[in-house]
Coordinates of C-alpha atoms in Angstrom, one line a residue:
Chain A
M1 CA 153.4 134.8 116.1
A2 CA 151.7 133.5 112.7
S3 CA 153.4 133.6 109.8
T4 CA 152.5 133.2 105.8
I5 CA 154.7 131.4 103.7
E6 CA 153.7 131.3 99.6
N7 CA 154.7 128.0 98.4
T8 CA 157.3 128.3 95.1
D9 CA 156.2 125.6 93.7
V10 CA 153.1 126.7 93.6
K11 CA 151.1 129.3 91.4
Q12 CA 149.7 131.9 93.5
K13 CA 146.2 132.6 92.7
D14 CA 144.1 136.1 92.6
P15 CA 143.6 136.6 95.6
D16 CA 139.7 138.3 94.8
R17 CA 138.9 135.8 92.8
A18 CA 140.5 132.4 94.5
V19 CA 137.9 130.2 97.0
V20 CA 139.7 130.0 99.6
V21 CA 140.4 127.0 101.3
A22 CA 141.9 126.1 104.3
V23 CA 142.8 122.4 105.8
T24 CA 145.1 122.0 108.4
S25 CA 148.5 120.3 108.5
R26 CA 146.8 117.1 110.8
E27 CA 144.6 116.5 107.7
V28 CA 147.8 115.8 105.9
F29 CA 150.5 114.5 107.6
E30 CA 151.9 112.3 110.4
D31 CA 153.7 113.9 113.2
G32 CA 157.0 113.1 112.4
A33 CA 161.1 114.5 113.6
E34 CA 161.9 117.7 112.3
G35 CA 163.9 118.4 109.4
D36 CA 161.7 114.1 108.2
I37 CA 160.2 114.2 105.3
L38 CA 156.4 113.4 106.8
A39 CA 154.4 110.7 105.8
L40 CA 151.0 111.2 104.5
R41 CA 148.7 111.0 107.0
D42 CA 146.6 109.1 104.8
D43 CA 144.8 109.4 101.2
M44 CA 142.4 111.5 101.8
A45 CA 143.7 115.2 101.7
R46 CA 146.2 114.1 98.8
K47 CA 142.7 113.2 97.0
L48 CA 140.7 116.5 97.8
L49 CA 144.0 118.1 97.1
M50 CA 144.2 116.8 93.5
L51 CA 140.5 117.0 92.6
M52 CA 140.5 120.7 93.2
H53 CA 144.2 121.1 91.5
E54 CA 142.4 119.2 88.5
M55 CA 139.3 121.6 88.5
N56 CA 141.4 124.5 88.5
E57 CA 143.1 122.9 85.3
R58 CA 139.7 122.7 83.7
L59 CA 139.1 126.3 84.3
Q60 CA 142.3 127.3 83.0
Q61 CA 141.4 124.7 80.4
E62 CA 138.2 127.4 79.2
S63 CA 140.2 131.1 79.9
A64 CA 143.9 130.7 79.9
K65 CA 143.4 133.8 82.3
E66 CA 140.9 131.9 84.5
L67 CA 141.3 133.7 88.2
L68 CA 137.8 132.0 89.6
Q69 CA 140.4 129.1 91.2
F70 CA 140.5 126.6 93.9
D71 CA 143.4 128.4 96.7
V72 CA 144.3 125.8 99.4
V73 CA 146.4 127.2 102.3
L74 CA 147.9 124.3 104.8
I75 CA 147.6 125.7 108.5
T76 CA 148.3 124.4 111.9
T77 CA 146.8 125.0 114.6
D78 CA 148.7 124.1 117.3
S79 CA 152.9 125.1 119.0
Q80 CA 153.8 121.5 117.9
Q81 CA 152.9 121.8 114.3
Q82 CA 154.0 125.6 114.0
Q83 CA 157.2 124.6 115.2
Q84 CA 157.7 121.8 111.8
S85 CA 157.1 124.7 109.5
S86 CA 160.2 123.7 107.8
S87 CA 159.4 119.5 108.0
I88 CA 155.6 120.7 106.6
I89 CA 157.1 123.1 103.5
S90 CA 159.7 120.5 102.5
S91 CA 156.9 117.4 102.9
T92 CA 154.5 119.4 101.2
K93 CA 157.1 120.0 98.1
H94 CA 158.1 116.0 98.3
H95 CA 154.7 115.0 97.6
G96 CA 153.8 117.5 95.3
L97 CA 151.1 118.7 97.2
E98 CA 149.3 121.8 95.4
I99 CA 149.3 123.5 98.1
S100 CA 150.2 127.3 97.6
R101 CA 150.6 129.3 101.2
F102 CA 152.0 127.5 104.0
C103 CA 150.4 129.5 107.8
F104 CA 152.1 128.5 111.0
A105 CA 149.6 129.8 113.7
N106 CA 148.8 127.8 117.0
E107 CA 146.2 127.5 119.6
E108 CA 145.4 130.6 119.9
D109 CA 145.6 132.7 117.0
F110 CA 144.9 130.0 114.4
V111 CA 141.1 131.7 113.6
E112 CA 143.0 135.6 113.2
S113 CA 145.4 133.8 110.6
L114 CA 142.1 131.9 108.6
Q115 CA 141.0 135.4 109.3
T116 CA 143.5 137.3 107.4
N117 CA 143.8 135.3 104.0
N118 CA 140.3 135.5 103.8
V119 CA 139.8 131.8 104.1
Q120 CA 136.3 130.9 103.1
L121 CA 135.8 127.6 104.1
F122 CA 137.7 125.4 107.2
L123 CA 138.4 122.0 106.5
T124 CA 139.4 120.0 110.2
S125 CA 138.8 116.9 111.3
D126 CA 138.9 118.2 115.0
K127 CA 135.5 119.8 116.5
S128 CA 136.5 122.1 119.2
E129 CA 138.7 123.7 116.0
A130 CA 135.7 124.2 114.2
S131 CA 133.4 125.4 116.7
Q132 CA 136.0 128.1 117.3
A133 CA 136.6 129.5 113.3
T134 CA 132.9 129.2 113.5
Q135 CA 132.1 131.2 116.0
K136 CA 134.3 134.2 114.6
G137 CA 132.2 133.7 111.3
V138 CA 135.1 131.9 108.9
L139 CA 132.7 128.0 107.7
S140 CA 133.9 125.4 109.1
A141 CA 133.4 121.7 107.8
L142 CA 134.1 118.3 109.2
L143 CA 136.3 115.9 107.6
D144 CA 135.9 112.1 108.5
H145 CA 138.5 109.8 107.8
Q146 CA 136.5 106.7 108.5
E147 CA 134.3 107.7 106.0
A148 CA 134.2 105.2 103.4
S149 CA 136.4 106.0 100.8
P150 CA 134.9 109.0 98.2
P151 CA 135.3 109.2 94.5
S152 CA 138.4 110.0 92.9
D153 CA 137.0 112.2 89.5
Q154 CA 134.6 114.5 91.7
L155 CA 134.3 116.4 94.7
R156 CA 130.9 115.6 96.8
I157 CA 130.2 118.0 99.0
M158 CA 127.5 117.3 101.4
F159 CA 124.9 120.3 102.8
C160 CA 123.2 118.6 105.5
E161 CA 120.4 120.5 107.5
D162 CA 119.2 119.1 110.8
A163 CA 117.0 120.2 112.7
I164 CA 117.6 118.5 115.2
I165 CA 120.2 120.5 117.9
Q166 CA 123.0 117.9 119.2
P167 CA 124.7 118.8 121.5
D168 CA 128.8 118.3 121.0
T169 CA 128.3 117.9 117.6
G170 CA 130.6 120.2 116.2
P171 CA 130.5 123.5 114.6
T172 CA 127.0 125.1 114.7
P173 CA 125.2 124.9 111.4
A174 CA 125.9 127.6 109.2
N175 CA 122.5 130.2 108.6
R176 CA 121.9 131.8 104.7
E177 CA 124.6 134.5 105.9
A178 CA 127.4 132.9 107.0
I179 CA 127.6 130.5 103.3
Q180 CA 126.8 133.7 101.4
G181 CA 130.0 135.0 99.8
F182 CA 131.8 131.0 99.5
A183 CA 128.1 130.1 98.0
A184 CA 128.5 132.4 95.2
Q185 CA 132.0 131.8 93.6
L186 CA 131.3 127.8 94.0
G187 CA 128.4 128.2 92.4
E188 CA 130.3 130.3 89.3
I189 CA 132.5 126.9 90.0
R190 CA 130.1 124.2 89.6
R191 CA 128.3 126.3 86.3
R192 CA 131.6 126.6 84.5
F193 CA 131.1 122.4 84.1
S194 CA 127.9 120.3 82.5
L195 CA 125.4 118.8 84.4
A196 CA 126.1 115.1 84.3
D197 CA 129.7 113.9 84.3
S198 CA 131.1 117.1 86.3
P199 CA 134.0 117.4 88.9
L200 CA 132.4 119.0 91.3
C201 CA 128.5 118.3 92.8
F202 CA 126.7 119.3 95.5
I203 CA 124.3 117.3 97.8
L204 CA 121.9 118.4 100.1
V205 CA 120.1 115.6 102.8
T206 CA 117.2 117.2 104.9
A207 CA 117.7 115.1 108.1
H208 CA 114.5 115.5 110.2
G209 CA 112.8 118.0 108.6
S210 CA 110.1 117.7 106.5
K211 CA 109.8 117.9 102.9
D212 CA 108.6 121.4 103.4
S213 CA 112.2 122.7 105.0
C214 CA 113.9 120.3 102.0
A215 CA 112.2 123.0 99.8
S216 CA 113.2 125.8 101.6
S217 CA 116.5 124.7 101.7
L218 CA 116.9 124.6 97.9
L219 CA 115.5 127.6 97.1
T220 CA 118.2 129.4 100.3
L221 CA 121.2 127.9 98.4
R222 CA 119.6 128.6 95.1
S223 CA 119.4 132.0 95.7
S224 CA 122.7 131.7 97.2
G225 CA 123.9 130.5 93.9
I226 CA 124.3 126.9 94.6
S227 CA 121.9 124.6 92.6
V228 CA 121.8 121.4 94.5
D229 CA 122.5 118.5 92.1
E230 CA 121.2 115.7 94.5
A231 CA 118.7 116.0 97.4
Y232 CA 117.9 113.8 100.2
C233 CA 115.1 114.2 102.2
L234 CA 115.3 111.8 105.2
A235 CA 113.0 112.5 107.4
G236 CA 114.1 110.9 110.5
A237 CA 115.0 108.0 108.6
P238 CA 118.8 107.1 110.1
R239 CA 121.7 108.4 108.1
D240 CA 124.4 105.8 108.5
P241 CA 123.3 103.5 105.6
I242 CA 123.6 106.0 103.8
M243 CA 126.7 107.3 103.9
P244 CA 128.1 104.9 101.6
L245 CA 126.4 106.0 98.7
L246 CA 126.2 109.4 99.4
Q247 CA 130.0 109.8 99.5
P248 CA 131.1 113.1 100.9
H249 CA 134.3 114.5 100.9
F250 CA 132.8 116.8 103.8
T251 CA 129.6 118.1 105.1
I252 CA 128.9 121.8 106.0
R253 CA 125.8 122.2 108.8
I254 CA 123.4 124.2 107.7
S255 CA 120.8 126.0 109.9
F256 CA 118.3 128.0 107.3
S257 CA 114.5 127.0 108.3
D258 CA 114.8 130.2 110.7
L259 CA 111.3 130.8 110.0
E260 CA 109.5 133.0 112.9
E261 CA 112.6 135.3 111.9
Chain B
M1 CA 86.9 80.0 85.1
V2 CA 85.9 79.0 89.0
K3 CA 85.9 81.9 91.7
M4 CA 87.3 80.0 94.6
S5 CA 85.7 83.0 97.1
L6 CA 82.0 83.3 97.9
D7 CA 82.3 86.8 98.5
S8 CA 80.7 89.0 95.5
V9 CA 83.4 91.3 94.3
Q10 CA 82.7 94.6 96.3
V11 CA 83.1 97.5 93.5
M12 CA 83.0 101.1 95.0
S13 CA 81.8 103.8 93.2
G14 CA 84.6 105.6 93.2
Q15 CA 83.7 109.2 91.9
A16 CA 86.9 111.4 91.8
K17 CA 86.9 113.5 94.7
E18 CA 88.2 116.7 93.9
L19 CA 91.2 117.5 95.7
K20 CA 91.7 120.5 97.6
V21 CA 94.3 122.5 96.1
A22 CA 97.4 122.9 98.9
P23 CA 99.2 126.7 99.0
S24 CA 102.5 126.3 97.8
S25 CA 104.5 125.1 100.3
N26 CA 107.7 127.9 99.9
G27 CA 108.7 128.6 102.7
D28 CA 105.8 127.0 104.9
S29 CA 106.2 124.4 107.1
R30 CA 103.6 121.9 106.9
G31 CA 105.2 120.7 110.9
S32 CA 104.7 117.0 111.6
W33 CA 102.4 114.3 110.9
E34 CA 100.6 114.1 114.3
E35 CA 98.9 117.3 113.5
K36 CA 98.2 116.1 110.4
E37 CA 95.7 113.5 112.3
E38 CA 93.2 115.6 112.6
F39 CA 91.0 114.9 109.6
H40 CA 87.8 113.9 108.2
Q41 CA 86.1 111.2 107.6
D42 CA 82.6 111.1 105.1
N43 CA 81.4 107.6 105.1
L44 CA 83.1 105.3 104.1
G45 CA 85.1 108.3 102.3
L46 CA 88.7 109.0 103.9
T47 CA 89.8 112.5 102.2
T48 CA 92.8 113.4 104.9
K49 CA 92.6 116.9 104.9
P50 CA 95.9 118.2 106.6
T51 CA 95.3 121.2 109.0
P52 CA 98.6 123.4 107.2
V53 CA 100.9 124.6 110.2
T54 CA 101.9 128.0 108.3
G55 CA 105.4 129.7 109.7
R56 CA 106.2 127.0 112.4
R57 CA 110.2 126.9 112.6
A58 CA 111.2 122.9 112.4
R59 CA 110.4 120.7 115.6
K60 CA 113.0 120.3 117.1
V61 CA 111.7 117.1 118.8
E62 CA 113.5 114.7 121.3
G63 CA 114.7 112.0 118.9
G64 CA 113.3 113.7 116.1
V65 CA 111.3 111.2 114.5
F66 CA 108.4 112.5 112.0
F67 CA 107.9 108.9 110.0
P68 CA 108.4 105.6 110.9
K69 CA 111.6 104.0 110.8
P70 CA 111.9 102.1 107.4
E71 CA 112.6 98.4 108.6
N72 CA 108.6 98.8 110.8
A73 CA 107.0 100.3 108.2
V74 CA 106.0 98.6 104.6
T75 CA 107.9 100.8 102.2
I76 CA 106.8 101.5 99.1
A77 CA 109.1 103.3 97.0
V78 CA 108.0 105.0 93.7
S79 CA 109.6 107.4 91.3
T80 CA 108.4 110.5 89.6
R81 CA 107.3 109.4 85.8
V82 CA 104.5 106.9 88.0
L83 CA 103.5 108.9 90.9
F84 CA 103.0 111.6 88.4
R85 CA 102.6 112.4 84.6
T86 CA 105.6 114.2 83.3
D87 CA 105.0 112.9 79.4
R88 CA 105.6 116.5 78.0
E89 CA 108.7 117.0 80.3
Q90 CA 110.2 113.4 79.0
K91 CA 110.2 115.1 75.1
V92 CA 111.7 118.0 76.3
F93 CA 114.3 116.0 77.8
Q94 CA 114.6 113.5 74.8
Q95 CA 114.8 116.1 71.8
K96 CA 116.7 118.7 73.6
G97 CA 118.8 117.2 76.3
V98 CA 118.7 117.4 80.0
E99 CA 120.1 121.7 80.2
E100 CA 116.6 122.2 78.1
Y101 CA 114.6 119.7 80.1
L102 CA 115.7 121.0 84.2
R103 CA 115.2 124.7 82.5
Y104 CA 111.9 123.6 81.8
Q105 CA 111.3 122.1 84.5
I106 CA 112.5 124.6 86.5
E107 CA 110.1 127.4 84.9
H108 CA 107.4 125.8 85.5
E109 CA 108.1 125.0 88.8
N110 CA 105.0 126.7 90.6
E111 CA 102.9 123.6 88.1
P112 CA 102.2 121.0 89.6
F113 CA 102.3 117.8 87.8
A114 CA 99.0 116.0 87.2
P115 CA 98.9 112.4 88.9
G116 CA 100.1 109.3 87.1
P117 CA 99.4 105.3 86.6
A118 CA 100.8 104.5 90.5
F119 CA 98.5 108.2 91.6
P120 CA 95.6 106.3 92.9
F121 CA 98.1 103.3 94.5
V122 CA 99.7 106.1 96.8
K123 CA 95.9 107.8 97.3
A124 CA 94.7 103.8 98.5
L125 CA 97.8 103.4 100.7
E126 CA 97.2 106.7 102.6
A127 CA 93.5 105.6 102.9
V128 CA 94.8 102.4 104.5
N129 CA 97.2 104.2 106.6
A130 CA 94.8 106.8 108.2
R131 CA 92.7 103.3 109.3
L132 CA 95.8 102.5 111.2
R133 CA 96.7 105.6 112.7
E134 CA 92.7 105.4 114.0
L135 CA 93.0 101.7 115.5
Y136 CA 97.0 101.5 116.2
P137 CA 97.9 105.6 117.1
Q138 CA 101.1 104.8 118.5
S139 CA 102.3 102.6 115.8
E140 CA 104.9 102.2 113.4
E141 CA 103.6 99.3 111.0
L142 CA 102.3 101.8 108.5
F143 CA 102.9 102.1 104.5
D144 CA 105.8 104.8 103.8
I145 CA 105.7 105.9 100.6
V146 CA 109.1 107.4 99.0
L147 CA 109.9 109.2 96.5
V148 CA 113.1 107.5 94.2
T149 CA 114.5 109.4 91.3
Y150 CA 117.4 110.0 89.9
N151 CA 116.3 113.3 88.2
H152 CA 117.7 115.7 88.7
A153 CA 118.1 117.8 92.6
H154 CA 117.1 120.7 90.0
V155 CA 113.7 119.3 89.8
G156 CA 113.2 119.2 93.1
I157 CA 111.4 122.4 94.3
R158 CA 108.8 121.6 91.4
L159 CA 108.0 117.9 92.6
I160 CA 107.7 118.9 96.4
N161 CA 105.2 121.9 95.0
T162 CA 103.8 118.6 93.4
I163 CA 103.0 116.7 96.6
N164 CA 101.4 119.4 98.6
H165 CA 98.9 120.3 95.2
H166 CA 97.7 116.6 95.1
N167 CA 97.4 116.6 99.7
L168 CA 100.0 113.5 99.7
F169 CA 102.0 112.2 102.6
I170 CA 105.3 111.7 101.1
E171 CA 108.1 113.1 103.2
R172 CA 110.7 111.0 102.1
F173 CA 112.8 111.3 98.9
C174 CA 115.5 110.9 97.3
M175 CA 116.7 112.1 94.0
T176 CA 120.2 110.7 93.0
G177 CA 120.9 113.2 90.3
G178 CA 121.1 110.3 87.4
S179 CA 123.0 107.7 89.9
S180 CA 121.3 104.6 90.5
P181 CA 118.6 104.7 93.2
I182 CA 118.9 101.1 94.1
G183 CA 121.6 101.4 96.8
Y184 CA 118.9 103.5 98.3
L185 CA 116.5 101.1 97.8
K186 CA 118.1 98.6 99.9
A187 CA 119.2 100.9 103.0
W188 CA 115.1 102.1 103.2
H189 CA 114.5 98.2 102.7
T190 CA 112.1 99.0 100.6
N191 CA 108.7 96.5 100.3
L192 CA 107.9 97.7 96.6
Y193 CA 109.7 99.2 93.9
L194 CA 108.1 101.3 91.1
S195 CA 109.0 103.0 87.8
A196 CA 108.8 103.5 84.5
D197 CA 111.9 101.9 83.6
S198 CA 112.2 98.9 83.0
E199 CA 116.2 98.4 83.4
K200 CA 116.1 99.8 87.4
V201 CA 113.2 97.4 88.2
R202 CA 115.1 94.6 87.1
E203 CA 118.5 96.4 88.7
A204 CA 116.2 95.9 91.9
L205 CA 114.6 92.6 91.2
A206 CA 118.0 91.1 91.0
E207 CA 118.6 92.6 94.3
G208 CA 115.8 90.6 96.0
I209 CA 113.3 93.6 95.9
A210 CA 110.0 93.4 94.9
A211 CA 109.8 95.9 91.6
A212 CA 106.9 96.1 89.1
T213 CA 107.6 98.9 85.7
M214 CA 104.3 100.8 85.1
F215 CA 103.4 102.7 82.1
L216 CA 101.1 105.5 81.3
P217 CA 97.8 104.5 80.4
E218 CA 95.4 105.3 77.9
K219 CA 92.6 104.9 79.6
Q220 CA 92.1 104.2 83.4
T221 CA 88.7 103.1 84.7
E222 CA 88.2 104.3 88.2
V223 CA 89.1 102.6 91.1
S224 CA 87.8 102.8 95.2
E225 CA 89.2 105.5 97.5
S226 CA 88.5 103.6 100.3
Q227 CA 89.3 99.9 100.2
L228 CA 93.0 99.0 98.5
R229 CA 93.3 96.8 96.1
V230 CA 96.2 94.5 94.7
A231 CA 95.8 91.8 92.0
F232 CA 98.3 89.7 91.6
D233 CA 99.1 86.5 88.8
G234 CA 100.3 83.4 89.8
D235 CA 103.1 81.9 88.5
A236 CA 106.6 84.4 87.9
V237 CA 105.2 86.8 90.3
L238 CA 103.8 85.4 93.5
F239 CA 105.5 82.0 92.7
S240 CA 108.8 81.3 91.1
D241 CA 108.6 80.5 87.4
E242 CA 109.3 77.1 87.1
S243 CA 106.1 75.8 85.7
E244 CA 105.6 78.3 83.3
R245 CA 109.2 76.9 82.5
I246 CA 107.7 73.6 81.9
F247 CA 104.6 75.2 79.5
K248 CA 107.3 77.2 77.7
A249 CA 109.3 74.5 77.1
H250 CA 106.5 71.7 76.6
G251 CA 103.6 72.9 76.7
L252 CA 100.2 72.6 77.9
D253 CA 99.9 68.5 78.5
K254 CA 103.4 68.5 80.2
F255 CA 102.1 71.4 82.6
F256 CA 99.5 69.3 84.0
E257 CA 101.3 66.4 84.5
H258 CA 104.1 68.2 86.2
E259 CA 101.8 70.0 88.1
R260 CA 99.6 67.0 89.1
D261 CA 103.0 65.0 90.2
N262 CA 104.0 67.7 91.9
E263 CA 100.5 68.6 93.7
D264 CA 102.1 68.4 97.4
T265 CA 105.3 69.8 97.1
L266 CA 105.6 73.6 97.0
L267 CA 106.3 76.0 94.6
D268 CA 109.3 78.2 95.5
H269 CA 108.8 82.0 96.0
G270 CA 108.5 85.0 93.3
P271 CA 109.5 87.9 93.6
L272 CA 105.9 89.8 94.9
K273 CA 105.9 87.5 97.4
G274 CA 107.9 89.6 100.1
F275 CA 104.6 92.4 99.2
L276 CA 101.7 90.0 100.0
E277 CA 103.2 89.3 103.1
A278 CA 103.7 92.4 103.7
L279 CA 99.5 93.3 103.0
G280 CA 99.0 90.3 104.8
K281 CA 100.3 91.5 108.5
L282 CA 98.5 94.9 107.7
Q283 CA 95.8 93.2 107.2
K284 CA 96.1 90.9 110.0
K285 CA 96.0 94.1 112.4
F286 CA 92.8 95.2 110.9
Y287 CA 91.6 91.8 111.8
A288 CA 92.3 91.8 115.0
K289 CA 90.2 94.5 115.9
G290 CA 87.4 93.2 114.8
Q291 CA 87.1 94.6 111.3
R292 CA 87.5 91.7 108.9
L293 CA 84.7 92.4 107.1
N294 CA 85.8 96.2 106.9
C295 CA 89.0 95.9 105.8
P296 CA 90.5 98.1 103.3
I297 CA 93.0 95.9 101.9
R298 CA 91.9 93.1 99.6
T299 CA 94.5 90.7 97.7
Y300 CA 93.2 89.0 94.5
L301 CA 95.1 85.7 92.6
V302 CA 94.2 86.5 88.7
T303 CA 95.8 83.2 87.0
A304 CA 95.4 81.5 84.1
R305 CA 95.6 78.4 86.1
S306 CA 93.0 76.0 87.0
A307 CA 91.0 75.5 90.0
A308 CA 90.2 72.0 89.5
S309 CA 93.5 70.6 88.6
S310 CA 96.6 73.1 88.7
G311 CA 95.0 75.3 91.2
I312 CA 95.2 73.3 94.1
R313 CA 98.9 73.4 94.0
A314 CA 98.9 77.3 93.6
L315 CA 96.4 77.1 97.2
K316 CA 98.9 74.5 98.7
T317 CA 101.5 76.5 98.4
L318 CA 99.6 80.2 100.0
R319 CA 98.1 77.4 102.6
A320 CA 101.7 76.3 103.8
W321 CA 103.1 79.9 103.5
G322 CA 100.1 80.9 106.2
L323 CA 100.1 83.5 103.6
E324 CA 95.6 84.9 102.9
I325 CA 94.9 85.6 99.4
D326 CA 91.0 86.8 99.7
E327 CA 89.9 86.3 96.1
A328 CA 92.1 83.3 94.2
L329 CA 90.1 83.6 90.5
F330 CA 91.5 80.7 88.3
L331 CA 90.7 81.6 85.0
A332 CA 91.8 78.4 83.0
G333 CA 93.3 80.2 80.1
A334 CA 90.4 82.9 79.5
P335 CA 91.3 86.2 79.3
K336 CA 92.4 88.4 82.4
G337 CA 90.6 91.9 81.7
P338 CA 87.3 91.2 82.0
M339 CA 87.6 89.6 85.8
L340 CA 90.9 92.6 86.3
D341 CA 87.5 95.4 84.8
K342 CA 85.4 94.0 87.7
I343 CA 88.1 93.9 90.8
R344 CA 88.8 96.8 89.9
P345 CA 92.6 96.9 91.5
H346 CA 95.0 99.9 92.1
I347 CA 97.7 97.8 90.8
Y348 CA 97.8 94.4 89.3
F349 CA 101.1 92.3 89.1
D350 CA 101.8 90.3 86.2
D351 CA 104.8 88.9 84.0
Q352 CA 103.6 89.1 81.0
M353 CA 103.8 92.2 78.9
F354 CA 100.6 90.3 77.0
H355 CA 98.6 90.5 80.1
V356 CA 99.9 93.9 80.8
E357 CA 98.7 95.6 77.7
G358 CA 95.4 93.6 77.8
A359 CA 94.6 94.7 81.3
A360 CA 95.5 98.0 80.4
E361 CA 93.7 98.6 77.4
M362 CA 90.7 97.9 79.2
G363 CA 91.9 100.5 81.6
T364 CA 93.6 98.3 85.1
I365 CA 96.3 100.1 86.3
A366 CA 98.9 96.8 85.5
A367 CA 102.4 96.7 85.5
H368 CA 104.6 94.7 84.6
V369 CA 107.2 92.1 86.7
P370 CA 109.8 92.0 84.0
Y371 CA 110.8 88.1 85.8
G372 CA 112.0 84.7 84.9
V373 CA 111.3 82.8 81.6
A374 CA 108.3 85.2 79.6
Q375 CA 110.9 87.5 79.5
K376 CA 112.7 85.8 76.4
H377 CA 109.6 86.2 75.1
N378 CA 108.1 89.8 75.9
A379 CA 111.8 90.2 74.2
K380 CA 110.6 89.7 70.6
Q381 CA 107.1 91.6 71.0
N382 CA 107.4 95.3 71.0
T383 CA 105.8 97.1 73.3
S384 CA 103.2 99.3 72.5
V385 CA 101.9 100.7 75.8
G386 CA 103.6 104.2 76.1
K387 CA 106.1 105.0 78.5

């Protein structure tokens, strides 16, 4: 039975205006014994949380009553983690992580938990978890702990369009409807910052499509509220050599080019 | 002045053909380049008219490679300011800042840009590609033109519309939104980078990438649409600047003496040697199919060296490198302008702004290679050729 607990150390966000992002406990913490303070898995989650927190602060600088904020939820997705609830809570506080809520769920009900918590973006490195969430309409993005470490002063969100359907590479790509709500709010956050030196950056990569499919993605994202900052059309050129240059924190796979529909 | 080649310079009377206006691409997929192979040819003219394919889903193909792999192709990266004319937009940027500039671009999204200084060069590259595809339909050894700009992606739609409007076969691009494009140049094995920004060009040169700065010409004479013509200066472009150093430090006599003494020592290579080499490889593909007389690529050396003396070292070096150059023109110090005007290259590379400006005054498309000792001299001159 899933439970949701607030983090009393962190200010709670407005449920209507906040962009709710969930990240699994396995992305943040190493395994440990119950009762221990858990070590951080690596720097990735901590930096991600810090970036969102800094953006929240900047948004509030302009207006103290600002309700548009990132709202981060830590979720457990298996029973083993679910049972570590008190360790997870105390470790979060120990490391000073800006997590507003904890969702203690297991394999069976974590997706439902994501839904009841109005999670707009679910971050995990587990492909199967991401697929399950996507199937139930929760937008998911894969984290990659192997990727070269992205910058600490800018949250870089990559939208990647793949005309090739490759089996077993994670959740099915999101169509326009799936990113709608998330895009609108994220776009609004982006607009509060200037064009240069922004703490938030949107990247579009069209891996195999033509420039026209790239144009169509640019327009679709724009009408959903996101004006992309950087765009790359690879036309089949390998992506690996440029990943260290793109440095996304996470990638949302999209598929907008359903022209026959 | 001695012309080393007995060929008369083929000057095509290039009429500027009216380019067919392509429909705005928003929402239409153009399909893969395999469909673009259906083109029409008139005489020598190689105006390619791709068959537009509307309403198609992006093709899901095994492997999905639409365009040549970067390491197989000769990758030519161009920036927006050299491929197109964006001077009005530049003014908006300079006078009103980036937000206004981007707003202006979006407002004019459906107005294609006019061609810029690198446009004829890119068109000529495409003409060569068309011929290569005829002869070698499966080969990836083609020119691959990539748009590399540090423009913000807000300009993306306008750029894509413009590419479609002019019927250009450019499918790869990168808009870095402000950060340096140099990393992408390296990742895509760029053989030549053309930009209006001399700083970026210097950065590229420092990374071993052939690069040159192009400027907005006041006049531009017509060039061939069927034969790509590339002209190179010798010292500090194809060759290193070692001889120029001697000339600048010790004068002409010492220069001649040094060249004579070192006649049998190869010159070291310069930043554009690799590009000449890449052109040579493609030329050989035409020769292999009996197209030597009809080759759509022609290369020229236009140097102030003199045939009887200092020129010998240059020729020996080229021969030792296994590089053929179609015409070597030794001007022995005479002005380059008139000769270039006869050649009408799609691009002429020189390390000295003095020559670049002189060529541009006569309507030659000239690009500056900011390499070597001549740059210290350039810094003192006021570049009057507009950007």
